[in-house]
CSV table of C-alpha atoms and ligand atoms in Angstrom, one decimal:
chain,number,residue,atom,x,y,z
A,1,UNK,CA,7.4,-13.0,-23.8
A,2,UNK,CA,4.9,-13.5,-21.1
A,3,UNK,CA,2.0,-11.2,-20.8
A,4,UNK,CA,3.5,-9.7,-17.6
A,5,UNK,CA,6.8,-8.9,-19.4
A,6,UNK,CA,4.6,-7.3,-22.2
A,7,UNK,CA,2.6,-5.2,-20.0
A,8,UNK,CA,5.9,-4.1,-18.2
A,9,UNK,CA,7.5,-3.1,-21.5
A,10,UNK,CA,4.4,-1.2,-22.8
A,11,UNK,CA,4.9,0.7,-19.3
A,12,UNK,CA,8.4,1.6,-20.1
A,13,UNK,CA,7.6,2.7,-23.6
A,14,UNK,CA,4.7,5.0,-22.6
A,15,UNK,CA,6.3,6.6,-19.6
A,16,UNK,CA,7.9,9.9,-20.8
A,17,UNK,CA,11.5,10.1,-19.1
A,18,UNK,CA,10.3,13.3,-17.0
A,19,UNK,CA,7.4,11.2,-15.5
A,20,UNK,CA,9.4,8.1,-14.9
A,21,UNK,CA,9.9,8.7,-11.1
A,22,UNK,CA,8.1,6.2,-9.2
A,23,UNK,CA,8.8,2.9,-10.9
A,24,UNK,CA,5.6,0.7,-10.3
A,25,UNK,CA,6.1,-2.9,-8.7
A,26,UNK,CA,5.0,-6.1,-10.2
A,27,UNK,CA,3.0,-3.8,-12.8
A,28,UNK,CA,2.5,-6.4,-15.6
A,29,UNK,CA,1.5,-8.9,-13.0
A,30,UNK,CA,-1.1,-6.7,-11.2
A,31,UNK,CA,-2.6,-5.6,-14.5
A,32,UNK,CA,-2.7,-9.2,-15.5
A,33,UNK,CA,-4.8,-10.1,-12.2
A,34,UNK,CA,-7.1,-7.1,-12.5
A,35,UNK,CA,-7.5,-8.0,-16.4
A,36,UNK,CA,-9.2,-4.6,-17.3
A,37,UNK,CA,-11.2,-4.6,-20.6
A,38,UNK,CA,-12.2,-1.9,-22.8
A,39,UNK,CA,-15.1,0.2,-21.4
A,40,UNK,CA,-14.6,-1.1,-17.8
A,41,UNK,CA,-14.7,1.2,-14.5
A,42,UNK,CA,-11.5,0.5,-12.6
A,43,UNK,CA,-10.6,2.0,-9.1
A,44,UNK,CA,-6.9,2.7,-8.3
A,45,UNK,CA,-6.8,3.1,-4.5
A,46,UNK,CA,-3.2,4.3,-4.3
A,47,UNK,CA,-2.6,6.5,-7.3
A,48,UNK,CA,0.8,7.8,-6.2
A,49,UNK,CA,2.8,8.5,-9.4
A,50,UNK,CA,0.3,6.9,-11.7
A,51,UNK,CA,2.3,4.1,-12.9
A,52,UNK,CA,-0.2,1.3,-12.7
A,53,UNK,CA,-3.0,3.7,-13.6
A,54,UNK,CA,-1.4,4.3,-16.8
A,55,UNK,CA,-1.5,0.8,-17.9
A,56,UNK,CA,-4.9,0.2,-16.6
A,57,UNK,CA,-5.9,3.4,-18.6
A,58,UNK,CA,-4.5,2.2,-21.9
A,59,UNK,CA,-6.4,-1.1,-21.5
A,60,UNK,CA,-9.9,0.5,-20.7
A,61,UNK,CA,-9.8,3.0,-23.5
A,62,UNK,CA,-11.8,5.9,-24.1
A,63,UNK,CA,-15.0,4.2,-23.1
A,64,UNK,CA,-13.5,3.3,-19.8
A,65,UNK,CA,-13.3,5.1,-16.2
A,66,UNK,CA,-10.4,5.3,-14.0
A,67,UNK,CA,-11.1,6.3,-10.6
A,68,UNK,CA,-8.0,7.4,-8.7
A,69,UNK,CA,-7.7,7.9,-5.0
A,70,UNK,CA,-4.7,9.0,-3.0
A,71,UNK,CA,-4.5,11.2,0.3
A,72,UNK,CA,-1.3,12.7,-0.7
A,73,UNK,CA,-1.9,16.0,-2.6
A,74,UNK,CA,1.5,15.4,-4.6
A,75,UNK,CA,-0.1,12.3,-6.0
A,76,UNK,CA,-3.1,14.7,-7.1
A,77,UNK,CA,-0.9,17.3,-8.6
A,78,UNK,CA,0.3,14.2,-10.6
A,79,UNK,CA,-3.0,13.2,-11.4
A,80,UNK,CA,-3.7,16.4,-13.3
A,81,UNK,CA,-1.0,15.5,-15.9
A,82,UNK,CA,-2.0,12.0,-15.9
A,83,UNK,CA,-5.7,13.0,-16.8
A,84,UNK,CA,-4.5,15.0,-19.5
A,85,UNK,CA,-2.3,12.3,-21.1
A,86,UNK,CA,-4.8,9.3,-21.1
A,87,UNK,CA,-7.9,8.7,-23.1
A,88,UNK,CA,-10.3,7.3,-20.5
A,89,UNK,CA,-12.5,9.2,-18.4
A,90,UNK,CA,-10.6,10.1,-15.0
A,91,UNK,CA,-11.7,11.3,-11.5
A,92,UNK,CA,-9.6,11.7,-8.6
A,93,UNK,CA,-10.5,11.6,-5.0
A,94,UNK,CA,-8.2,13.2,-2.5
A,95,UNK,CA,-8.9,11.1,0.6
A,96,UNK,CA,-7.8,8.3,2.6
A,97,UNK,CA,-9.1,5.2,0.7
A,98,UNK,CA,-11.6,3.6,3.0
A,99,UNK,CA,-13.2,7.1,3.3
A,100,UNK,CA,-13.1,7.4,-0.6
A,101,UNK,CA,-14.7,4.1,-1.1
A,102,UNK,CA,-17.5,4.8,1.4
A,103,UNK,CA,-18.2,7.8,-0.7
A,104,UNK,CA,-18.3,5.9,-3.9
A,105,UNK,CA,-20.5,3.4,-2.3
A,106,UNK,CA,-23.0,6.2,-1.4
A,107,UNK,CA,-22.8,7.4,-4.9
A,108,UNK,CA,-23.8,4.1,-6.0
A,109,UNK,CA,-20.6,3.5,-8.0
A,110,UNK,CA,-19.5,0.1,-9.0
A,111,UNK,CA,-16.2,-1.1,-10.3
A,112,UNK,CA,-15.4,-3.9,-12.4
A,113,UNK,CA,-11.6,-3.7,-11.2
A,114,UNK,CA,-9.9,-2.5,-8.2
A,115,UNK,CA,-6.3,-2.6,-7.0
A,116,UNK,CA,-4.2,-1.1,-4.0
A,117,UNK,CA,-0.3,-0.7,-4.0
A,118,UNK,CA,0.1,-0.2,-0.3
A,119,UNK,CA,2.7,1.7,1.5
A,120,UNK,CA,4.7,4.8,0.3
A,121,UNK,CA,5.8,6.2,-3.2
A,122,UNK,CA,9.3,7.2,-4.3
A,123,UNK,CA,7.6,10.5,-4.6
A,124,UNK,CA,7.1,10.7,-0.8
A,125,UNK,CA,10.5,9.1,0.3
A,126,UNK,CA,12.3,11.0,-2.4
A,127,UNK,CA,11.1,14.5,-0.9
A,128,UNK,CA,13.4,14.8,1.8
A,129,UNK,CA,11.5,17.7,3.6
A,130,UNK,CA,8.7,15.1,4.3
A,131,UNK,CA,10.7,13.2,6.9
A,132,UNK,CA,9.9,9.7,5.2
A,133,UNK,CA,13.8,9.1,5.0
A,134,UNK,CA,16.6,7.9,7.2
A,135,UNK,CA,18.9,9.1,4.5
A,136,UNK,CA,18.1,12.9,4.5
A,137,UNK,CA,18.1,15.1,7.6
A,138,UNK,CA,14.5,16.8,7.7
A,139,UNK,CA,11.8,17.6,10.3
A,140,UNK,CA,9.8,14.7,11.8
A,141,UNK,CA,6.8,14.7,9.8
A,142,UNK,CA,6.0,11.6,7.6
A,143,UNK,CA,2.5,12.3,7.0
A,144,UNK,CA,1.0,11.0,3.6
A,145,UNK,CA,-1.7,13.8,4.0
A,146,UNK,CA,-0.2,17.1,5.5
A,147,UNK,CA,-4.0,18.1,6.4
A,148,UNK,CA,-3.6,15.3,9.3
A,149,UNK,CA,-2.7,16.7,12.7
A,150,UNK,CA,-0.5,13.8,14.1
A,151,UNK,CA,3.0,14.0,12.9
A,152,UNK,CA,6.1,11.8,13.8
A,153,UNK,CA,7.5,14.5,16.1
A,154,UNK,CA,4.4,14.1,18.1
A,155,UNK,CA,4.5,10.6,18.7
A,156,UNK,CA,8.3,10.6,19.4
A,157,UNK,CA,8.1,13.8,21.8
A,158,UNK,CA,4.7,13.1,23.5
A,159,UNK,CA,3.6,9.6,23.5
A,160,UNK,CA,4.7,7.4,26.6
A,161,UNK,CA,7.7,5.3,26.4
A,162,UNK,CA,5.7,2.0,26.5
A,163,UNK,CA,3.7,3.1,23.6
A,164,UNK,CA,6.8,3.9,21.4
A,165,UNK,CA,8.0,0.2,22.4
A,166,UNK,CA,4.8,-1.3,21.0
A,167,UNK,CA,5.0,0.9,17.8
A,168,UNK,CA,8.8,-0.3,17.1
A,169,UNK,CA,8.0,-4.1,18.2
A,170,UNK,CA,4.8,-4.5,16.7
A,171,UNK,CA,4.9,-2.6,13.5
A,172,UNK,CA,8.6,-2.6,12.9
A,173,UNK,CA,9.5,-6.2,14.4
A,174,UNK,CA,12.6,-4.0,15.9
A,175,UNK,CA,14.3,-6.4,18.3
A,176,UNK,CA,15.9,-3.5,20.2
A,177,UNK,CA,12.4,-1.5,20.6
A,178,UNK,CA,13.0,-1.1,24.2
A,179,UNK,CA,16.4,0.3,24.3
A,180,UNK,CA,15.5,2.6,21.1
A,181,UNK,CA,12.4,4.0,23.0
A,182,UNK,CA,14.3,4.6,26.0
A,183,UNK,CA,16.8,6.4,24.1
A,184,UNK,CA,14.1,8.6,22.4
A,185,UNK,CA,12.7,9.5,25.4
A,186,UNK,CA,15.9,10.4,27.2
A,187,UNK,CA,16.9,12.7,24.2
A,188,UNK,CA,13.5,14.6,24.0
A,189,UNK,CA,12.8,16.8,22.3
A,190,UNK,CA,13.8,15.3,19.0
A,191,UNK,CA,13.5,17.6,16.0
A,192,UNK,CA,14.8,16.0,12.9
A,193,UNK,CA,15.3,12.3,11.3
A,194,UNK,CA,18.7,12.5,12.1
A,195,UNK,CA,17.8,13.0,15.8
A,196,UNK,CA,15.6,9.9,15.5
A,197,UNK,CA,18.8,8.0,13.5
A,198,UNK,CA,21.1,8.8,16.2
A,199,UNK,CA,18.6,7.6,19.1
A,200,UNK,CA,18.1,4.2,17.1
A,201,UNK,CA,21.8,3.9,16.9
A,202,UNK,CA,22.3,4.6,20.5
A,203,UNK,CA,19.5,2.3,21.6
A,204,UNK,CA,20.8,-0.9,19.7
A,205,UNK,CA,24.0,-2.8,20.8
A,206,UNK,CA,27.0,-1.8,18.6
A,207,UNK,CA,27.4,-5.0,16.7
A,208,UNK,CA,23.6,-4.7,15.7
A,209,UNK,CA,24.2,-1.6,13.9
A,210,UNK,CA,26.4,-3.3,11.5
A,211,UNK,CA,23.8,-6.2,10.3
A,212,UNK,CA,22.1,-6.4,7.2
A,213,UNK,CA,20.5,-3.1,6.0
A,214,UNK,CA,20.3,0.0,7.6
A,215,UNK,CA,19.8,0.1,11.4
A,216,UNK,CA,17.0,2.9,11.1
A,217,UNK,CA,15.0,0.9,8.4
A,218,UNK,CA,12.7,-1.0,10.5
A,219,UNK,CA,11.9,2.0,13.1
A,220,UNK,CA,11.4,4.3,10.3
A,221,UNK,CA,8.8,1.8,8.9
A,222,UNK,CA,7.2,1.2,12.1
A,223,UNK,CA,6.8,5.1,12.9
A,224,UNK,CA,5.5,5.7,9.4
A,225,UNK,CA,2.8,3.1,9.7
A,226,UNK,CA,1.8,4.7,13.0
A,227,UNK,CA,1.6,8.2,12.0
A,228,UNK,CA,-0.7,7.3,9.2
A,229,UNK,CA,-2.7,4.6,10.7
A,230,UNK,CA,-2.2,2.4,8.0
A,231,UNK,CA,-3.2,-0.8,9.4
A,232,UNK,CA,-6.5,0.3,10.5
A,233,UNK,CA,-6.9,2.0,7.2
A,234,UNK,CA,-6.3,-1.4,5.4
A,235,UNK,CA,-8.8,-3.1,7.8
A,236,UNK,CA,-11.5,-0.8,7.2
A,237,UNK,CA,-11.1,-0.4,3.3
A,238,UNK,CA,-10.7,-4.2,2.3
A,239,UNK,CA,-14.4,-4.9,3.0
A,240,UNK,CA,-15.4,-1.3,1.5
A,241,UNK,CA,-13.3,-2.3,-1.6
A,242,UNK,CA,-15.0,-5.8,-2.2
A,243,UNK,CA,-18.3,-4.4,-1.7
A,244,UNK,CA,-17.6,-1.9,-4.4
A,245,UNK,CA,-16.7,-4.5,-7.1
A,246,UNK,CA,-19.2,-5.7,-9.4
A,247,UNK,CA,-19.9,-9.7,-9.4
A,248,UNK,CA,-17.0,-11.2,-11.3
A,249,UNK,CA,-15.1,-8.0,-10.7
A,250,UNK,CA,-11.2,-8.5,-9.7
A,251,UNK,CA,-9.5,-7.1,-6.8
A,252,UNK,CA,-5.5,-7.2,-6.5
A,253,UNK,CA,-3.5,-5.7,-3.6
A,254,UNK,CA,0.4,-5.4,-3.5
A,255,UNK,CA,1.6,-5.2,0.1
A,256,UNK,CA,5.1,-4.4,1.3
A,257,UNK,CA,5.2,-6.4,4.8
A,258,UNK,CA,3.8,-9.1,6.4
A,259,UNK,CA,1.4,-7.1,8.7
A,260,UNK,CA,-0.6,-5.9,5.4
A,261,UNK,CA,0.0,-9.2,3.6
A,262,UNK,CA,-1.4,-11.3,6.2
A,263,UNK,CA,-4.5,-8.9,6.4
A,264,UNK,CA,-5.0,-9.2,2.7
A,265,UNK,CA,-4.4,-13.0,2.7
A,266,UNK,CA,-7.0,-13.7,5.5
A,267,UNK,CA,-9.3,-11.5,4.1
A,268,UNK,CA,-9.3,-13.1,0.7
A,269,UNK,CA,-9.2,-16.6,2.2
A,270,UNK,CA,-12.4,-15.8,4.6
A,271,UNK,CA,-14.3,-15.0,1.3
A,272,UNK,CA,-13.0,-18.1,-0.5
A,273,UNK,CA,-14.7,-20.4,2.2
A,274,UNK,CA,-17.1,-22.7,0.5
A,275,UNK,CA,-19.2,-25.7,2.4
A,276,UNK,CA,-18.6,-25.3,6.1
A,277,UNK,CA,-20.4,-28.5,7.1
A,278,UNK,CA,-18.4,-31.1,9.3
A,279,UNK,CA,-16.3,-33.3,6.6
A,280,UNK,CA,-18.4,-36.4,8.0
A,281,UNK,CA,-21.9,-35.2,6.5
A,282,UNK,CA,-22.7,-37.1,3.2
A,283,UNK,CA,-24.3,-34.0,1.7
A,284,UNK,CA,-23.9,-30.4,2.4
A,285,UNK,CA,-26.7,-28.7,4.6
A,286,UNK,CA,-25.0,-25.4,5.3
A,287,UNK,CA,-25.5,-24.4,1.6
A,288,UNK,CA,-22.7,-21.8,2.1
A,289,UNK,CA,-21.1,-20.8,-1.4
A,290,UNK,CA,-17.7,-19.2,-1.8
A,291,UNK,CA,-18.0,-15.4,-2.4
A,292,UNK,CA,-14.5,-15.5,-4.0
A,293,UNK,CA,-12.1,-17.5,-6.1
A,294,UNK,CA,-8.4,-16.9,-5.3
A,295,UNK,CA,-6.5,-15.9,-8.3
A,296,UNK,CA,-3.4,-16.2,-6.4
A,297,UNK,CA,-3.0,-19.3,-4.1
A,298,UNK,CA,0.4,-18.1,-3.2
A,299,UNK,CA,1.4,-14.6,-3.2
A,300,UNK,CA,3.2,-13.5,-6.5
A,301,UNK,CA,6.6,-11.9,-5.8
A,302,UNK,CA,9.2,-10.0,-8.2
A,303,UNK,CA,11.2,-11.9,-10.9
A,304,UNK,CA,15.0,-11.8,-10.9
A,305,UNK,CA,14.8,-9.2,-13.7
A,306,UNK,CA,12.7,-6.8,-11.5
A,307,UNK,CA,14.6,-7.3,-8.3
A,308,UNK,CA,17.7,-5.9,-10.2
A,309,UNK,CA,16.1,-3.1,-11.9
A,310,UNK,CA,14.1,-2.0,-8.7
A,311,UNK,CA,15.3,-2.9,-5.2
A,312,UNK,CA,11.7,-1.6,-3.9
A,313,UNK,CA,10.1,-4.7,-5.4
A,314,UNK,CA,12.2,-7.0,-3.1
A,315,UNK,CA,9.5,-7.3,-0.4
A,316,UNK,CA,6.3,-6.6,-2.6
A,317,UNK,CA,3.7,-9.5,-2.5
A,318,UNK,CA,0.7,-9.5,-5.0
A,319,UNK,CA,-2.6,-11.3,-4.2
A,320,UNK,CA,-5.9,-11.2,-6.0
A,321,UNK,CA,-9.4,-12.6,-5.9
A,322,UNK,CA,-12.2,-12.8,-8.3
A,323,UNK,CA,-15.9,-11.9,-6.9
A,324,UNK,CA,-18.5,-14.4,-7.2
A,325,UNK,CA,-21.0,-13.3,-4.8
A,326,UNK,CA,-21.8,-10.2,-2.3
A,327,UNK,CA,-20.4,-10.5,1.0
A,328,UNK,CA,-22.8,-12.0,3.6
A,329,UNK,CA,-20.6,-11.8,6.7
A,330,UNK,CA,-20.2,-8.3,8.3
B,401,SAM,C1,3.1,2.5,-3.4
B,401,SAM,S1,2.5,4.1,-3.7
B,401,SAM,C2,1.3,3.8,-5.2
B,401,SAM,C3,2.2,3.7,-6.4
B,401,SAM,C4,1.4,3.7,-7.6
B,401,SAM,N1,0.7,2.4,-7.7
B,401,SAM,C5,2.2,4.0,-8.8
B,401,SAM,O1,2.6,2.9,-9.9
B,401,SAM,O2,2.9,5.1,-9.0
B,401,SAM,C6,1.3,4.3,-2.4
B,401,SAM,C7,0.3,5.6,-2.7
B,401,SAM,O3,-0.8,5.3,-1.9
B,401,SAM,C8,-1.2,6.4,-1.1
B,401,SAM,N2,-1.7,5.8,0.1
B,401,SAM,C9,-1.2,5.2,1.0
B,401,SAM,N3,-2.1,4.6,2.0
B,401,SAM,C10,-3.0,5.3,1.6
B,401,SAM,C11,-4.5,5.3,2.5
B,401,SAM,N4,-4.8,4.9,3.3
B,401,SAM,N5,-5.3,6.3,1.6
B,401,SAM,C12,-5.1,7.0,0.4
B,401,SAM,N6,-3.8,6.9,-0.2
B,401,SAM,C13,-2.9,5.9,0.5
B,401,SAM,C14,0.2,6.9,-0.8
B,401,SAM,O4,0.2,8.4,-0.6
B,401,SAM,C15,1.0,6.6,-2.0
B,401,SAM,O5,0.9,7.9,-2.9
């Protein structure tokens, strides 16, 4: 049995049935990349249901410290139970992860391992009242952090049509963004997720409604990313996360769509650049050393078994890097 399969099995055995709600994606593979050792400090930037964190906690043991971050108070409540169940030292920071990482940096905290499992958790999607799901009728909310002011309703009902087109096209790669945005504006005010689903269906050609997947999937994804400022958060957090790592620390990120994965890939690639001298120079004069070693040349994706057991893993991509030196670029 591979190390990844062993780690996944360990997770399945340690989770009590009542807590098996969010099934962590690429769990064994992520733990293998972060490679937590006894006594280390590891930061989980996206605690969610704590599935990955539980595996890491088992590895770092009673002398280790797990720092968990999540901007969703539901994850915070989940963390209280988690902290009682694991043997390592724990700390929870209820903030957006770039702000939390800045706080840790200001405190001088350094980690041996750090990971992010981006996007939303099943705890969020499966809470109908939060408006993340096109399968339940609910108010147009979609905030991961309910303290935030901006909601999905505000974007759909108050933002100009051109900005809604940009969101649907840019963040959801929705081909019929123009038609959908027009319908949204025509039907204002939209009050519930069903109102938005109806506008989406009306805004696309009939044949397109019966293509692969739910017709609202892309638009809901786009709106959620916009409401939560997800891409800006990632851009701000990646360098902070890297700077929080010790030399020889390991970082891993699981992303769920190409806009996230592209950012992670480029960030790690920029750190892994070595000598930048022209190829015809006989010896290196730039002296530039790579600041990272890529642990994944290509992203890791779920195997057949996981795809079958957990459909959420279908779009997951995992990348990792080992820190060799502090970052010089700003
Ligand atoms: C995919 S889930 C993580 C699941 C977790 N790894 C597990 O095994 O249960 C993503 C979590 O990250 C949180 N999250 C997403 N973006 C965030 C951000 N910018 N700052 C803080 N938390 C964030 C969400 O609230 C959600 O709970």
